């Protein structure tokens, strides 16, 4: 598979979106060059509508003219398409641990991310309950981490990539919301993981700048 | 070593059905354990094997649990890989299969649920959402025998369980499935000719009775 021409690998995304960022991280981990297009969701491009007619959302990944949408689907595709020479596999080989990784990715998207997002954007009335659910969600995630350095073991795996929101976005959003969700006191293991994560040499380069992300969400909070 | 395969399930669950059909496709013998969900009486085993969501289906293979229906189907395909492949081997085709199965979960399942439990006021918009969701699948199927092309596969398994509810949709909606979605209906008949599907699908009379019962509970019957 000739992937040396970066015109053939494209990512349509939004810089502030953790879902879009997952794909940046994955491509950087695999060392795949790509062309990035920033999408304006208020003014969707012809390409976005062409490559993701079903959901019309980002991220959208295009490889040799073939488009794929939905971040978790894209991540698995990238892992399978660039797997020669044991090039940083995101998933283990054995079926049970693969199933476990997929389960945690889905649980992140279906349960954990929404709980934290709701807590950070909740109004006075719903705040207490939303925060309780967010803390419960973080506990579940920490229980899964156990004593591992990353969810993938010694190296960054699929769950770590999918958990970029937890590793990076949560600290910014909770500060804006004036909440203490992921802290070293409340979740020491998960906090430690987040520090390993954002200081990982490849991940560090792939995450959007903190001050810009902070300003972006702070502006959204004011509306 | 003999494989020990247990499926924790609820008889009418479309998600559990995905697991049953996959096991049947591969010819795997397993023990089916019915959970008392209506009586709100989840077993200790279920709570132990799926502590995060406490939901069925759960596949327990040699004591180890696998949760989430599409995850279970992929697991079954990987472990029993020597027969009846459920996913294509090409990465792009696999991605497309995963995308459309995910579409069934994200768009089709909620839309059909909304329609089934819509109040009089909600009915019109629920019906539109349902028709839109199914229309995309009708287009995606096109003139193929199966969503997977020539062979029954992942997306077919993801969607076929909802066929047992088609009559229910007609009961609550103001449309006929055959008129709106002729290709899907033909596909459903084709799938029913497969033993793995026909032997796994629950009894349609029982499904209608359960449907009626739940709608009464919601106060929409």
CSV table of C-alpha atoms in Angstrom, one decimal:
chain,number,residue,atom,x,y,z
A,1,UNK,CA,0.0,0.0,0.0
A,2,UNK,CA,1.7,3.2,-1.2
A,3,UNK,CA,1.0,5.7,1.5
A,4,UNK,CA,4.1,7.9,0.9
A,5,UNK,CA,2.1,10.5,-1.0
A,6,UNK,CA,0.3,12.5,1.7
A,7,UNK,CA,-2.2,13.8,-0.8
A,8,UNK,CA,-3.7,10.3,-0.7
A,9,UNK,CA,-4.3,10.5,3.0
A,10,UNK,CA,-6.7,13.2,4.1
A,11,UNK,CA,-8.3,14.2,7.4
A,12,UNK,CA,-11.3,16.6,7.5
A,13,UNK,CA,-11.5,17.7,11.0
A,14,UNK,CA,-12.0,20.4,13.6
A,15,UNK,CA,-8.9,21.4,15.7
A,16,UNK,CA,-10.9,21.7,19.0
A,17,UNK,CA,-12.7,18.5,18.6
A,18,UNK,CA,-11.4,15.5,20.6
A,19,UNK,CA,-13.0,13.1,18.1
A,20,UNK,CA,-11.1,14.7,15.2
A,21,UNK,CA,-7.9,14.9,17.3
A,22,UNK,CA,-8.1,11.1,17.9
A,23,UNK,CA,-7.3,10.7,14.2
A,24,UNK,CA,-4.4,13.2,14.3
A,25,UNK,CA,-2.9,11.2,17.2
A,26,UNK,CA,-3.4,7.9,15.4
A,27,UNK,CA,-1.8,9.0,12.2
A,28,UNK,CA,1.1,10.5,14.1
A,29,UNK,CA,1.6,7.4,16.1
A,30,UNK,CA,1.8,5.4,12.9
A,31,UNK,CA,4.1,7.9,11.3
A,32,UNK,CA,1.7,8.5,8.4
A,33,UNK,CA,1.9,11.8,6.6
A,34,UNK,CA,-1.5,13.4,5.7
A,35,UNK,CA,-3.2,16.5,4.5
A,36,UNK,CA,-5.5,18.2,7.1
A,37,UNK,CA,-8.5,20.4,6.2
A,38,UNK,CA,-10.1,22.4,9.0
A,39,UNK,CA,-13.9,22.3,8.6
A,40,UNK,CA,-16.3,25.0,9.4
A,41,UNK,CA,-19.4,23.2,10.6
A,42,UNK,CA,-21.6,26.2,10.2
A,43,UNK,CA,-20.6,26.2,6.6
A,44,UNK,CA,-19.9,22.6,5.6
A,45,UNK,CA,-17.6,22.1,2.6
A,46,UNK,CA,-18.5,20.3,-0.6
A,47,UNK,CA,-15.9,17.7,0.4
A,48,UNK,CA,-17.4,17.1,3.8
A,49,UNK,CA,-20.9,16.5,2.4
A,50,UNK,CA,-19.4,14.3,-0.3
A,51,UNK,CA,-17.3,12.2,2.0
A,52,UNK,CA,-19.8,11.9,4.9
A,53,UNK,CA,-23.3,12.3,3.4
A,54,UNK,CA,-24.8,10.2,6.2
A,55,UNK,CA,-23.8,12.1,9.3
A,56,UNK,CA,-22.2,15.3,7.8
A,57,UNK,CA,-19.8,15.5,10.7
A,58,UNK,CA,-16.1,15.4,11.4
A,59,UNK,CA,-13.8,13.6,11.5
A,60,UNK,CA,-13.8,12.2,8.0
A,61,UNK,CA,-10.9,10.2,6.8
A,62,UNK,CA,-10.1,9.7,3.1
A,63,UNK,CA,-7.5,7.2,1.9
A,64,UNK,CA,-6.9,6.8,-1.8
A,65,UNK,CA,-10.3,8.4,-2.5
A,66,UNK,CA,-12.2,6.1,-0.1
A,67,UNK,CA,-13.9,7.9,2.8
A,68,UNK,CA,-14.6,6.6,6.3
A,69,UNK,CA,-16.5,8.4,9.0
A,70,UNK,CA,-17.0,7.8,12.8
A,71,UNK,CA,-13.8,8.2,14.8
A,72,UNK,CA,-13.7,4.7,16.3
A,73,UNK,CA,-14.3,3.1,12.9
A,74,UNK,CA,-11.5,5.3,11.4
A,75,UNK,CA,-9.1,4.3,14.2
A,76,UNK,CA,-9.5,0.6,13.6
A,77,UNK,CA,-9.1,1.2,9.9
A,78,UNK,CA,-5.8,3.0,10.4
A,79,UNK,CA,-4.6,0.3,12.7
A,80,UNK,CA,-5.4,-2.4,10.0
A,81,UNK,CA,-4.3,-0.5,7.0
A,82,UNK,CA,-0.9,0.5,8.5
A,83,UNK,CA,0.1,-2.7,10.3
A,84,UNK,CA,3.3,-3.8,8.5
A,85,UNK,CA,6.4,-4.4,10.5
A,86,UNK,CA,4.5,-4.3,13.7
A,87,UNK,CA,4.1,-0.5,13.2
A,88,UNK,CA,2.7,0.6,16.6
A,89,UNK,CA,-0.3,-1.7,16.8
A,90,UNK,CA,-3.3,-0.1,18.6
A,91,UNK,CA,-4.9,-3.4,19.4
A,92,UNK,CA,-3.4,-6.6,20.9
A,93,UNK,CA,-3.6,-9.7,18.8
A,94,UNK,CA,-5.7,-12.0,21.0
A,95,UNK,CA,-9.5,-11.7,20.6
A,96,UNK,CA,-10.4,-11.3,24.2
A,97,UNK,CA,-8.2,-8.3,24.8
A,98,UNK,CA,-9.3,-6.8,21.5
A,99,UNK,CA,-12.9,-7.2,22.6
A,100,UNK,CA,-12.0,-5.6,25.9
A,101,UNK,CA,-10.4,-2.6,24.2
A,102,UNK,CA,-13.3,-2.1,21.9
A,103,UNK,CA,-15.7,-2.3,24.9
A,104,UNK,CA,-13.8,0.4,26.7
A,105,UNK,CA,-13.8,2.7,23.6
A,106,UNK,CA,-17.5,2.3,23.2
A,107,UNK,CA,-18.1,2.8,27.0
A,108,UNK,CA,-16.0,6.0,26.7
A,109,UNK,CA,-18.2,7.3,24.0
A,110,UNK,CA,-21.6,6.1,25.2
A,111,UNK,CA,-21.2,6.7,29.0
A,112,UNK,CA,-18.0,8.4,30.2
A,113,UNK,CA,-17.5,11.3,27.8
A,114,UNK,CA,-21.2,12.3,27.9
A,115,UNK,CA,-21.2,12.2,31.8
A,116,UNK,CA,-18.2,14.5,32.0
A,117,UNK,CA,-19.4,16.8,29.3
A,118,UNK,CA,-22.8,17.2,30.9
A,119,UNK,CA,-21.2,18.0,34.3
A,120,UNK,CA,-19.0,20.7,32.8
A,121,UNK,CA,-21.9,22.3,31.0
A,122,UNK,CA,-24.7,21.7,33.5
A,123,UNK,CA,-26.7,24.5,35.0
A,124,UNK,CA,-27.2,25.0,38.8
A,125,UNK,CA,-30.2,22.8,38.9
A,126,UNK,CA,-28.7,19.7,37.3
A,127,UNK,CA,-25.2,20.2,38.5
A,128,UNK,CA,-25.1,18.0,41.6
A,129,UNK,CA,-26.4,14.9,39.9
A,130,UNK,CA,-24.3,15.5,36.7
A,131,UNK,CA,-21.1,15.8,38.8
A,132,UNK,CA,-22.0,12.6,40.7
A,133,UNK,CA,-22.4,10.7,37.4
A,134,UNK,CA,-19.1,12.2,36.1
A,135,UNK,CA,-17.2,11.1,39.2
A,136,UNK,CA,-18.8,7.6,38.9
A,137,UNK,CA,-17.7,7.4,35.2
A,138,UNK,CA,-14.1,8.4,36.1
A,139,UNK,CA,-14.0,5.8,38.8
A,140,UNK,CA,-15.1,3.1,36.4
A,141,UNK,CA,-12.3,4.2,34.0
A,142,UNK,CA,-9.7,4.2,36.8
A,143,UNK,CA,-10.7,0.8,37.9
A,144,UNK,CA,-10.0,-0.5,34.4
A,145,UNK,CA,-6.6,1.1,34.3
A,146,UNK,CA,-5.5,-0.7,37.4
A,147,UNK,CA,-1.7,-0.6,37.7
A,148,UNK,CA,-1.0,-0.2,33.9
A,149,UNK,CA,1.0,2.7,32.6
A,150,UNK,CA,-1.5,3.1,29.7
A,151,UNK,CA,-4.8,1.4,29.0
A,152,UNK,CA,-2.8,-0.4,26.2
A,153,UNK,CA,-0.2,-1.7,28.7
A,154,UNK,CA,3.3,-0.3,28.2
A,155,UNK,CA,2.4,1.5,25.1
A,156,UNK,CA,-0.4,3.8,23.9
A,157,UNK,CA,-3.3,1.7,22.6
A,158,UNK,CA,-6.7,2.2,21.1
A,159,UNK,CA,-8.3,3.0,24.4
A,160,UNK,CA,-5.7,5.6,25.2
A,161,UNK,CA,-6.2,7.3,21.9
A,162,UNK,CA,-10.0,7.3,22.4
A,163,UNK,CA,-9.5,8.7,25.9
A,164,UNK,CA,-7.8,11.9,24.7
A,165,UNK,CA,-10.8,13.8,26.0
A,166,UNK,CA,-10.1,12.4,29.5
A,167,UNK,CA,-6.3,12.9,29.3
A,168,UNK,CA,-6.4,16.5,28.0
A,169,UNK,CA,-9.8,18.1,27.5
A,170,UNK,CA,-11.2,17.4,30.9
A,171,UNK,CA,-8.6,19.5,32.8
A,172,UNK,CA,-9.5,22.5,30.6
A,173,UNK,CA,-13.2,22.1,30.8
A,174,UNK,CA,-13.3,21.5,34.5
A,175,UNK,CA,-11.3,24.6,35.1
A,176,UNK,CA,-13.7,26.7,33.1
A,177,UNK,CA,-16.7,25.1,34.8
A,178,UNK,CA,-15.1,25.6,38.3
A,179,UNK,CA,-15.3,21.9,39.0
A,180,UNK,CA,-12.9,19.4,40.4
A,181,UNK,CA,-13.4,16.1,38.6
A,182,UNK,CA,-10.1,14.6,37.5
A,183,UNK,CA,-7.7,15.5,40.3
A,184,UNK,CA,-4.7,13.8,41.8
A,185,UNK,CA,-6.6,13.5,45.1
A,186,UNK,CA,-9.8,12.0,43.7
A,187,UNK,CA,-8.3,9.7,41.1
A,188,UNK,CA,-4.5,9.3,41.6
A,189,UNK,CA,-4.0,6.5,39.1
A,190,UNK,CA,-6.1,8.1,36.4
A,191,UNK,CA,-4.4,11.5,37.0
A,192,UNK,CA,-1.0,9.9,36.7
A,193,UNK,CA,-2.0,8.3,33.4
A,194,UNK,CA,-3.2,11.7,32.1
A,195,UNK,CA,0.3,13.1,32.9
A,196,UNK,CA,2.1,10.2,31.2
A,197,UNK,CA,-0.3,10.7,28.2
A,198,UNK,CA,0.1,14.4,27.6
A,199,UNK,CA,3.9,14.1,28.0
A,200,UNK,CA,4.2,11.2,25.6
A,201,UNK,CA,6.5,12.6,22.8
A,202,UNK,CA,4.1,11.8,20.0
A,203,UNK,CA,0.9,12.7,21.8
A,204,UNK,CA,2.3,15.9,23.0
A,205,UNK,CA,2.9,17.1,19.4
A,206,UNK,CA,-0.5,16.0,18.3
A,207,UNK,CA,-2.7,17.7,20.9
A,208,UNK,CA,-4.0,21.2,20.2
A,209,UNK,CA,-2.3,24.1,22.3
A,210,UNK,CA,-3.8,24.4,25.7
A,211,UNK,CA,-4.2,28.1,25.8
A,212,UNK,CA,-6.0,28.2,22.5
A,213,UNK,CA,-8.3,25.3,23.6
A,214,UNK,CA,-9.0,27.0,26.9
A,215,UNK,CA,-9.9,30.3,25.0
A,216,UNK,CA,-12.1,28.4,22.6
A,217,UNK,CA,-14.2,26.7,25.3
A,218,UNK,CA,-14.2,29.7,27.6
A,219,UNK,CA,-15.8,31.7,24.7
A,220,UNK,CA,-18.4,28.9,24.3
A,221,UNK,CA,-19.2,29.0,28.0
A,222,UNK,CA,-20.0,32.7,27.8
A,223,UNK,CA,-22.7,32.2,25.1
B,1,UNK,CA,-9.9,-28.1,25.6
B,2,UNK,CA,-13.6,-28.0,25.1
B,3,UNK,CA,-15.0,-24.5,24.7
B,4,UNK,CA,-17.5,-23.4,27.3
B,5,UNK,CA,-19.8,-20.8,25.8
B,6,UNK,CA,-22.6,-19.1,27.7
B,7,UNK,CA,-24.9,-16.4,26.4
B,8,UNK,CA,-26.8,-14.2,28.9
B,9,UNK,CA,-29.7,-12.9,27.0
B,10,UNK,CA,-33.4,-11.8,26.9
B,11,UNK,CA,-35.5,-13.6,24.4
B,12,UNK,CA,-36.8,-10.7,22.4
B,13,UNK,CA,-33.7,-8.5,22.5
B,14,UNK,CA,-32.4,-7.6,19.0
B,15,UNK,CA,-28.9,-7.1,20.5
B,16,UNK,CA,-29.0,-10.6,21.9
B,17,UNK,CA,-30.2,-11.9,18.6
B,18,UNK,CA,-27.1,-10.6,16.9
B,19,UNK,CA,-25.1,-12.9,19.2
B,20,UNK,CA,-27.4,-15.9,18.6
B,21,UNK,CA,-27.3,-15.6,14.9
B,22,UNK,CA,-23.5,-15.3,14.9
B,23,UNK,CA,-23.1,-18.4,17.1
B,24,UNK,CA,-25.5,-20.2,14.8
B,25,UNK,CA,-23.6,-19.1,11.7
B,26,UNK,CA,-20.5,-20.6,13.1
B,27,UNK,CA,-22.2,-23.7,14.4
B,28,UNK,CA,-21.1,-23.1,18.0
B,29,UNK,CA,-22.8,-25.0,20.8
B,30,UNK,CA,-23.6,-22.8,23.8
B,31,UNK,CA,-25.8,-22.5,26.9
B,32,UNK,CA,-28.5,-19.9,26.7
B,33,UNK,CA,-29.3,-18.2,30.0
B,34,UNK,CA,-32.4,-16.1,30.0
B,35,UNK,CA,-32.4,-13.0,32.2
B,36,UNK,CA,-35.5,-11.9,34.0
B,37,UNK,CA,-35.5,-8.3,32.8
B,38,UNK,CA,-39.2,-7.7,32.9
B,39,UNK,CA,-39.2,-8.7,36.6
B,40,UNK,CA,-36.2,-6.4,37.2
B,41,UNK,CA,-34.4,-9.4,38.6
B,42,UNK,CA,-30.9,-9.4,37.0
B,43,UNK,CA,-28.9,-12.4,37.9
B,44,UNK,CA,-25.7,-12.3,40.0
B,45,UNK,CA,-23.9,-13.7,37.1
B,46,UNK,CA,-25.0,-10.8,34.8
B,47,UNK,CA,-24.0,-8.2,37.4
B,48,UNK,CA,-20.6,-9.9,37.9
B,49,UNK,CA,-19.9,-10.3,34.1
B,50,UNK,CA,-21.1,-6.8,33.0
B,51,UNK,CA,-20.7,-4.6,36.1
B,52,UNK,CA,-20.3,-1.4,34.0
B,53,UNK,CA,-23.6,-1.6,32.1
B,54,UNK,CA,-25.5,-4.5,33.7
B,55,UNK,CA,-27.0,-5.3,30.3
B,56,UNK,CA,-27.5,-8.2,28.1
B,57,UNK,CA,-26.2,-9.7,25.9
B,58,UNK,CA,-23.0,-11.0,27.5
B,59,UNK,CA,-21.1,-13.8,25.9
B,60,UNK,CA,-19.1,-15.8,28.4
B,61,UNK,CA,-16.3,-17.8,26.8
B,62,UNK,CA,-14.4,-20.1,29.1
B,63,UNK,CA,-15.4,-17.9,32.0
B,64,UNK,CA,-14.4,-14.6,30.4
B,65,UNK,CA,-17.1,-12.1,29.5
B,66,UNK,CA,-17.5,-10.2,26.3
B,67,UNK,CA,-20.1,-7.3,26.3
B,68,UNK,CA,-21.8,-5.1,23.7
B,69,UNK,CA,-23.5,-6.9,20.9
B,70,UNK,CA,-21.4,-5.8,17.9
B,71,UNK,CA,-18.3,-6.5,20.0
B,72,UNK,CA,-19.6,-10.0,20.6
B,73,UNK,CA,-20.1,-10.6,16.9
B,74,UNK,CA,-16.5,-9.4,16.1
B,75,UNK,CA,-15.2,-11.6,18.9
B,76,UNK,CA,-17.1,-14.7,17.6
B,77,UNK,CA,-15.8,-14.0,14.1
B,78,UNK,CA,-12.2,-13.7,15.3
B,79,UNK,CA,-12.2,-16.8,17.6
B,80,UNK,CA,-14.0,-19.1,15.2
B,81,UNK,CA,-12.3,-17.8,12.2
B,82,UNK,CA,-12.1,-21.0,10.2
B,83,UNK,CA,-15.7,-20.9,9.1
B,84,UNK,CA,-18.4,-18.5,7.8
B,85,UNK,CA,-16.6,-15.2,8.0
B,86,UNK,CA,-18.9,-12.5,9.2
B,87,UNK,CA,-16.6,-9.5,8.3
B,88,UNK,CA,-14.8,-8.9,5.1
B,89,UNK,CA,-11.0,-9.3,5.0
B,90,UNK,CA,-10.2,-6.0,3.3
B,91,UNK,CA,-9.7,-3.2,5.8
B,92,UNK,CA,-11.8,-0.6,3.9
B,93,UNK,CA,-14.7,-3.1,3.5
B,94,UNK,CA,-14.4,-3.9,7.2
B,95,UNK,CA,-14.6,-0.1,8.0
B,96,UNK,CA,-17.7,0.2,5.8
B,97,UNK,CA,-19.3,-2.8,7.6
B,98,UNK,CA,-18.5,-1.3,11.0
B,99,UNK,CA,-19.8,2.1,9.9
B,100,UNK,CA,-23.2,0.8,8.8
B,101,UNK,CA,-23.6,-1.5,11.8
B,102,UNK,CA,-22.9,1.6,13.9
B,103,UNK,CA,-25.5,3.5,11.9
B,104,UNK,CA,-28.1,0.8,12.9
B,105,UNK,CA,-27.2,1.5,16.5
B,106,UNK,CA,-27.0,5.2,16.3
B,107,UNK,CA,-29.9,6.0,14.0
B,108,UNK,CA,-32.2,3.0,13.3
B,109,UNK,CA,-32.5,1.7,16.9
B,110,UNK,CA,-33.4,5.1,18.5
B,111,UNK,CA,-35.8,6.0,15.6
B,112,UNK,CA,-37.7,2.8,15.8
B,113,UNK,CA,-37.9,3.0,19.6
B,114,UNK,CA,-39.2,6.5,19.4
B,115,UNK,CA,-41.9,5.4,16.9
B,116,UNK,CA,-42.9,2.5,19.0
B,117,UNK,CA,-43.4,4.6,22.1
B,118,UNK,CA,-44.6,7.9,20.6
B,119,UNK,CA,-47.5,9.7,22.1
B,120,UNK,CA,-50.2,11.1,19.7
B,121,UNK,CA,-48.3,14.4,19.6
B,122,UNK,CA,-45.0,12.9,19.0
B,123,UNK,CA,-46.2,10.5,16.3
B,124,UNK,CA,-45.7,12.6,13.2
B,125,UNK,CA,-42.1,13.6,13.9
B,126,UNK,CA,-41.2,10.1,15.1
B,127,UNK,CA,-42.6,8.6,11.9
B,128,UNK,CA,-40.5,11.0,9.8
B,129,UNK,CA,-37.4,10.1,11.7
B,130,UNK,CA,-38.1,6.4,11.3
B,131,UNK,CA,-38.7,6.7,7.6
B,132,UNK,CA,-35.6,8.8,7.1
B,133,UNK,CA,-33.4,6.3,9.0
B,134,UNK,CA,-34.7,3.3,7.2
B,135,UNK,CA,-34.6,5.0,3.8
B,136,UNK,CA,-30.8,5.3,4.0
B,137,UNK,CA,-30.5,1.6,4.7
B,138,UNK,CA,-32.8,0.9,1.7
B,139,UNK,CA,-30.5,2.9,-0.5
B,140,UNK,CA,-27.4,1.3,1.0
B,141,UNK,CA,-28.8,-2.2,0.3
B,142,UNK,CA,-29.6,-1.3,-3.2
B,143,UNK,CA,-29.8,-4.3,-5.5
B,144,UNK,CA,-27.4,-6.4,-3.4
B,145,UNK,CA,-28.6,-9.7,-2.0
B,146,UNK,CA,-27.2,-8.7,1.4
B,147,UNK,CA,-25.7,-5.6,2.9
B,148,UNK,CA,-22.4,-7.5,2.8
B,149,UNK,CA,-22.8,-8.1,-1.0
B,150,UNK,CA,-23.2,-11.7,-2.1
B,151,UNK,CA,-22.7,-13.0,1.4
B,152,UNK,CA,-24.6,-12.6,4.7
B,153,UNK,CA,-22.4,-10.6,7.0
B,154,UNK,CA,-21.8,-8.1,9.8
B,155,UNK,CA,-24.3,-5.4,8.8
B,156,UNK,CA,-27.0,-8.0,8.0
B,157,UNK,CA,-26.5,-9.5,11.4
B,158,UNK,CA,-26.7,-6.0,13.0
B,159,UNK,CA,-30.0,-5.2,11.3
B,160,UNK,CA,-31.9,-8.4,10.8
B,161,UNK,CA,-33.1,-8.7,14.4
B,162,UNK,CA,-35.3,-5.6,13.8
B,163,UNK,CA,-37.2,-7.6,11.2
B,164,UNK,CA,-39.1,-9.3,14.0
B,165,UNK,CA,-40.6,-5.8,14.8
B,166,UNK,CA,-41.7,-4.9,11.2
B,167,UNK,CA,-45.3,-5.8,11.9
B,168,UNK,CA,-45.2,-3.7,15.1
B,169,UNK,CA,-44.0,-0.7,13.1
B,170,UNK,CA,-47.0,-1.0,10.8
B,171,UNK,CA,-49.3,-1.2,13.8
B,172,UNK,CA,-48.1,2.1,15.2
B,173,UNK,CA,-47.2,3.9,12.0
B,174,UNK,CA,-49.3,5.0,9.0
B,175,UNK,CA,-47.2,3.2,6.4
B,176,UNK,CA,-46.6,-0.3,5.0
B,177,UNK,CA,-43.1,-1.6,5.2
B,178,UNK,CA,-43.4,-3.4,1.9
B,179,UNK,CA,-44.4,-0.1,0.1
B,180,UNK,CA,-41.8,2.1,1.7
B,181,UNK,CA,-39.0,-0.3,1.8
B,182,UNK,CA,-39.4,-3.1,-0.8
B,183,UNK,CA,-35.7,-3.9,-1.0
B,184,UNK,CA,-35.4,-4.3,2.8
B,185,UNK,CA,-38.5,-6.5,2.9
B,186,UNK,CA,-37.1,-8.7,0.1
B,187,UNK,CA,-33.8,-8.9,2.0
B,188,UNK,CA,-35.6,-9.8,5.2
B,189,UNK,CA,-37.3,-12.7,3.4
B,190,UNK,CA,-34.0,-13.8,2.0
B,191,UNK,CA,-32.4,-13.7,5.5
B,192,UNK,CA,-35.3,-15.7,6.9
B,193,UNK,CA,-34.3,-18.5,4.5
B,194,UNK,CA,-31.1,-18.9,6.4
B,195,UNK,CA,-31.4,-21.4,9.2
B,196,UNK,CA,-29.2,-19.3,11.5
B,197,UNK,CA,-31.8,-16.5,11.3
B,198,UNK,CA,-35.0,-18.4,11.2
B,199,UNK,CA,-34.1,-20.7,14.1
B,200,UNK,CA,-32.9,-17.7,16.2
B,201,UNK,CA,-35.7,-15.1,15.6
B,202,UNK,CA,-38.2,-15.1,18.4
B,203,UNK,CA,-41.9,-16.1,17.8
B,204,UNK,CA,-43.6,-13.2,16.2
B,205,UNK,CA,-46.8,-13.6,18.1
B,206,UNK,CA,-45.0,-13.5,21.4
B,207,UNK,CA,-43.1,-10.4,20.2
B,208,UNK,CA,-46.4,-8.6,19.3
B,209,UNK,CA,-47.8,-9.5,22.7
B,210,UNK,CA,-44.7,-8.2,24.5
B,211,UNK,CA,-44.8,-5.1,22.4
B,212,UNK,CA,-48.4,-4.4,23.3
B,213,UNK,CA,-47.7,-5.0,27.0
B,214,UNK,CA,-44.8,-2.6,27.0
B,215,UNK,CA,-46.7,0.1,25.1
B,216,UNK,CA,-49.5,-0.2,27.7
B,217,UNK,CA,-47.0,0.3,30.4
B,218,UNK,CA,-45.8,3.5,28.7
B,219,UNK,CA,-49.4,4.6,28.3
B,220,UNK,CA,-49.3,4.8,24.5
B,221,UNK,CA,-51.4,1.8,23.6
